[in-house]
Amino acid sequence: MAILKILTYPDKFLKQPTKPLENIDGQTQKMIDDMAETMYQAPGVGLAAIQAGFDKSVIVYDVAPRDEKRDLHVLINPRILEKEGSVLSENEGCLSVPDFRSDVRRYATVLVEGLDRDGNPVRIEADGFLSVVLQHEIDHLNGILFIDRISALKRQLYTRKVKKQMKKS
Ligand code: NI
Protein backbone atom coordinates (compact mmCIF):
# COMPACT_ATOMS: atom_id res chain seq x y z
CA MET A 1 0.00 0.00 0.00
CA ALA A 2 1.11 3.53 -0.62
CA ILE A 3 0.48 6.91 0.90
CA LEU A 4 -0.82 9.18 -1.84
CA LYS A 5 -0.21 12.88 -2.25
CA ILE A 6 -3.33 14.83 -1.33
CA LEU A 7 -4.05 17.69 -3.71
CA THR A 8 -4.85 20.99 -2.03
CA TYR A 9 -6.68 24.19 -2.93
CA PRO A 10 -6.25 25.94 -5.40
CA ASP A 11 -5.29 22.87 -7.49
CA LYS A 12 -7.66 22.99 -10.46
CA PHE A 13 -8.00 19.20 -10.56
CA LEU A 14 -10.18 19.47 -7.44
CA LYS A 15 -12.72 21.58 -9.34
CA GLN A 16 -13.54 19.00 -11.96
CA PRO A 17 -16.47 16.61 -11.68
CA THR A 18 -15.41 12.96 -11.56
CA LYS A 19 -16.47 10.19 -13.90
CA PRO A 20 -18.48 7.18 -12.79
CA LEU A 21 -16.36 4.10 -12.19
CA GLU A 22 -17.26 1.49 -14.80
CA ASN A 23 -15.13 -1.50 -13.83
CA ILE A 24 -14.29 -2.57 -10.33
CA ASP A 25 -11.02 -4.36 -10.98
CA GLY A 26 -7.70 -4.98 -9.27
CA GLN A 27 -6.58 -1.48 -10.03
CA THR A 28 -9.70 -0.14 -8.29
CA GLN A 29 -8.97 -2.26 -5.23
CA LYS A 30 -5.41 -0.93 -5.09
CA MET A 31 -6.65 2.65 -5.43
CA ILE A 32 -9.14 2.08 -2.60
CA ASP A 33 -6.48 0.54 -0.33
CA ASP A 34 -4.12 3.43 -1.01
CA MET A 35 -6.87 6.00 -0.45
CA ALA A 36 -7.77 4.37 2.88
CA GLU A 37 -4.14 4.26 3.99
CA THR A 38 -3.73 7.92 3.04
CA MET A 39 -6.89 8.90 4.93
CA TYR A 40 -5.82 7.06 8.11
CA GLN A 41 -2.33 8.48 7.97
CA ALA A 42 -3.57 12.08 7.60
CA PRO A 43 -5.75 11.39 9.69
CA GLY A 44 -9.07 12.35 8.18
CA VAL A 45 -12.64 11.05 8.39
CA GLY A 46 -13.05 10.81 4.63
CA LEU A 47 -11.26 11.03 1.31
CA ALA A 48 -12.54 11.32 -2.24
CA ALA A 49 -10.55 9.84 -5.13
CA ILE A 50 -10.23 13.24 -6.80
CA GLN A 51 -8.23 14.49 -3.78
CA ALA A 52 -5.65 11.81 -4.48
CA GLY A 53 -5.51 12.59 -8.19
CA PHE A 54 -7.98 9.98 -9.46
CA ASP A 55 -10.72 11.23 -11.72
CA LYS A 56 -13.21 8.65 -10.43
CA SER A 57 -16.39 8.58 -8.38
CA VAL A 58 -15.10 6.81 -5.28
CA ILE A 59 -15.04 7.82 -1.62
CA VAL A 60 -13.70 6.19 1.53
CA TYR A 61 -14.64 7.18 5.06
CA ASP A 62 -14.38 6.19 8.70
CA VAL A 63 -16.08 8.56 11.11
CA ALA A 64 -13.68 7.50 13.91
CA PRO A 65 -10.30 7.20 12.14
CA ARG A 66 -8.33 7.35 15.39
CA ASP A 67 -10.07 4.32 16.91
CA GLU A 68 -7.88 1.25 17.12
CA LYS A 69 -10.45 -0.84 15.30
CA ARG A 70 -10.90 0.44 11.77
CA ASP A 71 -14.40 0.80 10.37
CA LEU A 72 -13.63 1.57 6.75
CA HIS A 73 -16.47 2.25 4.33
CA VAL A 74 -16.16 2.52 0.57
CA LEU A 75 -18.75 4.01 -1.75
CA ILE A 76 -18.47 3.81 -5.51
CA ASN A 77 -20.58 6.12 -7.70
CA PRO A 78 -22.49 7.48 -4.69
CA ARG A 79 -25.39 9.82 -5.14
CA ILE A 80 -27.81 11.53 -2.82
CA LEU A 81 -31.35 10.30 -3.46
CA GLU A 82 -33.12 12.26 -0.75
CA LYS A 83 -32.14 15.11 1.55
CA GLU A 84 -34.04 16.73 4.36
CA GLY A 85 -33.77 19.35 7.06
CA SER A 86 -30.92 21.67 7.82
CA VAL A 87 -28.03 21.57 10.24
CA LEU A 88 -24.97 23.70 10.90
CA SER A 89 -21.92 21.48 10.60
CA GLU A 90 -19.54 22.98 13.14
CA ASN A 91 -15.90 23.51 12.42
CA GLU A 92 -15.86 21.54 9.18
CA GLY A 93 -12.47 20.92 7.63
CA CYS A 94 -10.92 19.19 4.64
CA LEU A 95 -7.56 17.57 3.90
CA SER A 96 -7.49 19.58 0.66
CA VAL A 97 -8.06 22.87 2.50
CA PRO A 98 -5.28 22.85 5.12
CA ASP A 99 -5.30 25.10 8.18
CA PHE A 100 -8.85 26.32 7.77
CA ARG A 101 -12.16 25.41 9.38
CA SER A 102 -15.62 26.84 9.15
CA ASP A 103 -19.23 26.14 10.00
CA VAL A 104 -21.13 24.92 6.95
CA ARG A 105 -24.86 24.70 6.33
CA ARG A 106 -25.74 21.09 5.48
CA TYR A 107 -28.81 18.90 5.12
CA ALA A 108 -29.67 17.17 8.38
CA THR A 109 -30.40 13.76 6.84
CA VAL A 110 -29.52 12.18 3.52
CA LEU A 111 -30.34 8.96 1.76
CA VAL A 112 -27.33 7.86 -0.29
CA GLU A 113 -27.10 5.11 -2.85
CA GLY A 114 -23.96 3.59 -4.33
CA LEU A 115 -21.88 0.43 -4.62
CA ASP A 116 -19.56 -1.11 -2.07
CA ARG A 117 -16.02 -2.13 -3.07
CA ASP A 118 -17.29 -5.47 -4.36
CA GLY A 119 -19.92 -3.81 -6.53
CA ASN A 120 -22.89 -4.65 -4.34
CA PRO A 121 -25.57 -1.94 -4.22
CA VAL A 122 -25.85 -0.18 -0.88
CA ARG A 123 -28.21 2.39 0.56
CA ILE A 124 -27.34 4.47 3.59
CA GLU A 125 -29.72 6.64 5.52
CA ALA A 126 -27.55 9.00 7.52
CA ASP A 127 -28.01 11.76 10.02
CA GLY A 128 -25.64 13.56 12.38
CA PHE A 129 -21.93 13.54 11.64
CA LEU A 130 -22.14 10.74 9.06
CA SER A 131 -24.65 12.76 7.05
CA VAL A 132 -22.23 15.70 6.95
CA VAL A 133 -19.28 13.48 5.97
CA LEU A 134 -21.24 11.92 3.10
CA GLN A 135 -22.35 15.33 1.80
CA HIS A 136 -18.79 16.67 2.05
CA GLU A 137 -17.26 13.71 0.18
CA ILE A 138 -19.96 13.55 -2.49
CA ASP A 139 -19.43 17.29 -3.01
CA HIS A 140 -15.79 16.50 -3.85
CA LEU A 141 -16.97 14.17 -6.64
CA ASN A 142 -18.82 17.14 -8.12
CA GLY A 143 -15.83 19.47 -7.90
CA ILE A 144 -17.16 21.28 -4.84
CA LEU A 145 -15.10 22.13 -1.75
CA PHE A 146 -16.64 23.09 1.59
CA ILE A 147 -15.27 26.61 1.16
CA ASP A 148 -17.61 26.92 -1.85
CA ARG A 149 -20.49 26.63 0.62
CA ILE A 150 -19.48 29.39 3.05
CA SER A 151 -19.90 33.15 2.78
CA ALA A 152 -17.79 34.96 0.17
CA LEU A 153 -16.23 37.05 2.94
CA LYS A 154 -15.05 34.03 4.92
CA ARG A 155 -13.80 32.34 1.77
CA GLN A 156 -11.76 35.44 0.89
CA LEU A 157 -10.02 35.30 4.26
CA TYR A 158 -8.78 31.87 3.35
CA THR A 159 -7.97 32.43 -0.33
CA ARG A 160 -5.96 35.57 0.52
CA LYS A 161 -3.97 33.63 3.09
CA VAL A 162 -3.21 30.89 0.54
CA LYS A 163 -2.14 33.42 -2.09
CA LYS A 164 0.21 35.08 0.38
CA GLN A 165 1.77 31.74 1.30
CA MET A 166 2.23 30.87 -2.37
CA LYS A 167 4.09 34.11 -2.98
CA LYS A 168 6.43 33.38 -0.07
CA SER A 169 7.37 29.88 -1.20
NI1 NI B 1 -12.67 17.24 1.90
mmCIF file of C-alpha atoms in Angstrom, residues 11-148:
data_model
loop_
_atom_site.group_PDB
_atom_site.id
_atom_site.type_symbol
_atom_site.label_atom_id
_atom_site.label_comp_id
_atom_site.label_asym_id
_atom_site.label_seq_id
_atom_site.Cartn_x
_atom_site.Cartn_y
_atom_site.Cartn_z
ATOM 1 C CA ASP A 11 -5.291 22.871 -7.492
ATOM 2 C CA LYS A 12 -7.665 22.987 -10.465
ATOM 3 C CA PHE A 13 -7.998 19.203 -10.557
ATOM 4 C CA LEU A 14 -10.180 19.466 -7.438
ATOM 5 C CA LYS A 15 -12.715 21.578 -9.341
ATOM 6 C CA GLN A 16 -13.544 18.996 -11.959
ATOM 7 C CA PRO A 17 -16.465 16.613 -11.680
ATOM 8 C CA THR A 18 -15.407 12.955 -11.557
ATOM 9 C CA LYS A 19 -16.469 10.185 -13.901
ATOM 10 C CA PRO A 20 -18.482 7.177 -12.790
ATOM 11 C CA LEU A 21 -16.360 4.097 -12.195
ATOM 12 C CA GLU A 22 -17.260 1.485 -14.804
ATOM 13 C CA ASN A 23 -15.132 -1.500 -13.829
ATOM 14 C CA ILE A 24 -14.288 -2.571 -10.327
ATOM 15 C CA ASP A 25 -11.022 -4.358 -10.980
ATOM 16 C CA GLY A 26 -7.701 -4.980 -9.266
ATOM 17 C CA GLN A 27 -6.578 -1.475 -10.030
ATOM 18 C CA THR A 28 -9.702 -0.138 -8.295
ATOM 19 C CA GLN A 29 -8.967 -2.258 -5.228
ATOM 20 C CA LYS A 30 -5.409 -0.927 -5.086
ATOM 21 C CA MET A 31 -6.651 2.650 -5.433
ATOM 22 C CA ILE A 32 -9.144 2.080 -2.597
ATOM 23 C CA ASP A 33 -6.476 0.541 -0.332
ATOM 24 C CA ASP A 34 -4.120 3.428 -1.010
ATOM 25 C CA MET A 35 -6.872 5.997 -0.452
ATOM 26 C CA ALA A 36 -7.768 4.370 2.881
ATOM 27 C CA GLU A 37 -4.137 4.265 3.993
ATOM 28 C CA THR A 38 -3.734 7.922 3.037
ATOM 29 C CA MET A 39 -6.887 8.902 4.935
ATOM 30 C CA TYR A 40 -5.821 7.061 8.115
ATOM 31 C CA GLN A 41 -2.334 8.482 7.972
ATOM 32 C CA ALA A 42 -3.567 12.084 7.600
ATOM 33 C CA PRO A 43 -5.749 11.391 9.685
ATOM 34 C CA GLY A 44 -9.073 12.352 8.183
ATOM 35 C CA VAL A 45 -12.635 11.052 8.386
ATOM 36 C CA GLY A 46 -13.046 10.812 4.633
ATOM 37 C CA LEU A 47 -11.256 11.025 1.315
ATOM 38 C CA ALA A 48 -12.543 11.322 -2.241
ATOM 39 C CA ALA A 49 -10.550 9.837 -5.130
ATOM 40 C CA ILE A 50 -10.227 13.243 -6.797
ATOM 41 C CA GLN A 51 -8.227 14.493 -3.775
ATOM 42 C CA ALA A 52 -5.646 11.808 -4.480
ATOM 43 C CA GLY A 53 -5.508 12.585 -8.190
ATOM 44 C CA PHE A 54 -7.980 9.976 -9.463
ATOM 45 C CA ASP A 55 -10.718 11.233 -11.720
ATOM 46 C CA LYS A 56 -13.209 8.645 -10.433
ATOM 47 C CA SER A 57 -16.386 8.584 -8.380
ATOM 48 C CA VAL A 58 -15.100 6.810 -5.279
ATOM 49 C CA ILE A 59 -15.042 7.820 -1.617
ATOM 50 C CA VAL A 60 -13.704 6.187 1.532
ATOM 51 C CA TYR A 61 -14.645 7.182 5.058
ATOM 52 C CA ASP A 62 -14.380 6.190 8.700
ATOM 53 C CA VAL A 63 -16.079 8.563 11.114
ATOM 54 C CA ALA A 64 -13.685 7.502 13.910
ATOM 55 C CA PRO A 65 -10.298 7.199 12.137
ATOM 56 C CA ARG A 66 -8.326 7.351 15.394
ATOM 57 C CA ASP A 67 -10.068 4.317 16.912
ATOM 58 C CA GLU A 68 -7.882 1.250 17.123
ATOM 59 C CA LYS A 69 -10.445 -0.840 15.297
ATOM 60 C CA ARG A 70 -10.904 0.443 11.773
ATOM 61 C CA ASP A 71 -14.397 0.798 10.369
ATOM 62 C CA LEU A 72 -13.626 1.566 6.750
ATOM 63 C CA HIS A 73 -16.475 2.248 4.329
ATOM 64 C CA VAL A 74 -16.157 2.515 0.573
ATOM 65 C CA LEU A 75 -18.752 4.008 -1.747
ATOM 66 C CA ILE A 76 -18.467 3.809 -5.511
ATOM 67 C CA ASN A 77 -20.577 6.117 -7.702
ATOM 68 C CA PRO A 78 -22.486 7.479 -4.690
ATOM 69 C CA ARG A 79 -25.390 9.823 -5.135
ATOM 70 C CA ILE A 80 -27.807 11.534 -2.823
ATOM 71 C CA LEU A 81 -31.350 10.302 -3.456
ATOM 72 C CA GLU A 82 -33.117 12.257 -0.746
ATOM 73 C CA LYS A 83 -32.140 15.111 1.548
ATOM 74 C CA GLU A 84 -34.042 16.727 4.360
ATOM 75 C CA GLY A 85 -33.772 19.349 7.057
ATOM 76 C CA SER A 86 -30.922 21.668 7.821
ATOM 77 C CA VAL A 87 -28.034 21.569 10.238
ATOM 78 C CA LEU A 88 -24.968 23.696 10.896
ATOM 79 C CA SER A 89 -21.920 21.483 10.600
ATOM 80 C CA GLU A 90 -19.542 22.983 13.144
ATOM 81 C CA ASN A 91 -15.902 23.511 12.420
ATOM 82 C CA GLU A 92 -15.857 21.537 9.184
ATOM 83 C CA GLY A 93 -12.468 20.921 7.633
ATOM 84 C CA CYS A 94 -10.918 19.185 4.638
ATOM 85 C CA LEU A 95 -7.556 17.571 3.902
ATOM 86 C CA SER A 96 -7.489 19.584 0.656
ATOM 87 C CA VAL A 97 -8.063 22.869 2.504
ATOM 88 C CA PRO A 98 -5.283 22.848 5.117
ATOM 89 C CA ASP A 99 -5.299 25.105 8.175
ATOM 90 C CA PHE A 100 -8.854 26.318 7.774
ATOM 91 C CA ARG A 101 -12.158 25.412 9.379
ATOM 92 C CA SER A 102 -15.622 26.835 9.151
ATOM 93 C CA ASP A 103 -19.229 26.141 10.004
ATOM 94 C CA VAL A 104 -21.126 24.918 6.947
ATOM 95 C CA ARG A 105 -24.858 24.699 6.330
ATOM 96 C CA ARG A 106 -25.742 21.089 5.480
ATOM 97 C CA TYR A 107 -28.807 18.900 5.117
ATOM 98 C CA ALA A 108 -29.671 17.167 8.381
ATOM 99 C CA THR A 109 -30.395 13.756 6.843
ATOM 100 C CA VAL A 110 -29.517 12.183 3.523
ATOM 101 C CA LEU A 111 -30.336 8.960 1.761
ATOM 102 C CA VAL A 112 -27.332 7.864 -0.286
ATOM 103 C CA GLU A 113 -27.100 5.113 -2.846
ATOM 104 C CA GLY A 114 -23.958 3.588 -4.328
ATOM 105 C CA LEU A 115 -21.881 0.432 -4.618
ATOM 106 C CA ASP A 116 -19.560 -1.112 -2.072
ATOM 107 C CA ARG A 117 -16.024 -2.132 -3.065
ATOM 108 C CA ASP A 118 -17.295 -5.472 -4.358
ATOM 109 C CA GLY A 119 -19.917 -3.811 -6.532
ATOM 110 C CA ASN A 120 -22.895 -4.653 -4.340
ATOM 111 C CA PRO A 121 -25.573 -1.942 -4.223
ATOM 112 C CA VAL A 122 -25.846 -0.183 -0.877
ATOM 113 C CA ARG A 123 -28.206 2.390 0.559
ATOM 114 C CA ILE A 124 -27.339 4.472 3.586
ATOM 115 C CA GLU A 125 -29.719 6.642 5.517
ATOM 116 C CA ALA A 126 -27.553 8.996 7.523
ATOM 117 C CA ASP A 127 -28.007 11.757 10.022
ATOM 118 C CA GLY A 128 -25.644 13.565 12.382
ATOM 119 C CA PHE A 129 -21.931 13.542 11.643
ATOM 120 C CA LEU A 130 -22.136 10.740 9.057
ATOM 121 C CA SER A 131 -24.652 12.756 7.050
ATOM 122 C CA VAL A 132 -22.225 15.696 6.952
ATOM 123 C CA VAL A 133 -19.284 13.476 5.972
ATOM 124 C CA LEU A 134 -21.240 11.923 3.100
ATOM 125 C CA GLN A 135 -22.354 15.325 1.802
ATOM 126 C CA HIS A 136 -18.792 16.669 2.048
ATOM 127 C CA GLU A 137 -17.258 13.710 0.184
ATOM 128 C CA ILE A 138 -19.961 13.549 -2.492
ATOM 129 C CA ASP A 139 -19.434 17.294 -3.013
ATOM 130 C CA HIS A 140 -15.791 16.495 -3.849
ATOM 131 C CA LEU A 141 -16.970 14.175 -6.636
ATOM 132 C CA ASN A 142 -18.816 17.136 -8.125
ATOM 133 C CA GLY A 143 -15.834 19.468 -7.898
ATOM 134 C CA ILE A 144 -17.159 21.280 -4.843
ATOM 135 C CA LEU A 145 -15.103 22.131 -1.753
ATOM 136 C CA PHE A 146 -16.643 23.093 1.593
ATOM 137 C CA ILE A 147 -15.272 26.612 1.155
ATOM 138 C CA ASP A 148 -17.607 26.916 -1.852
#
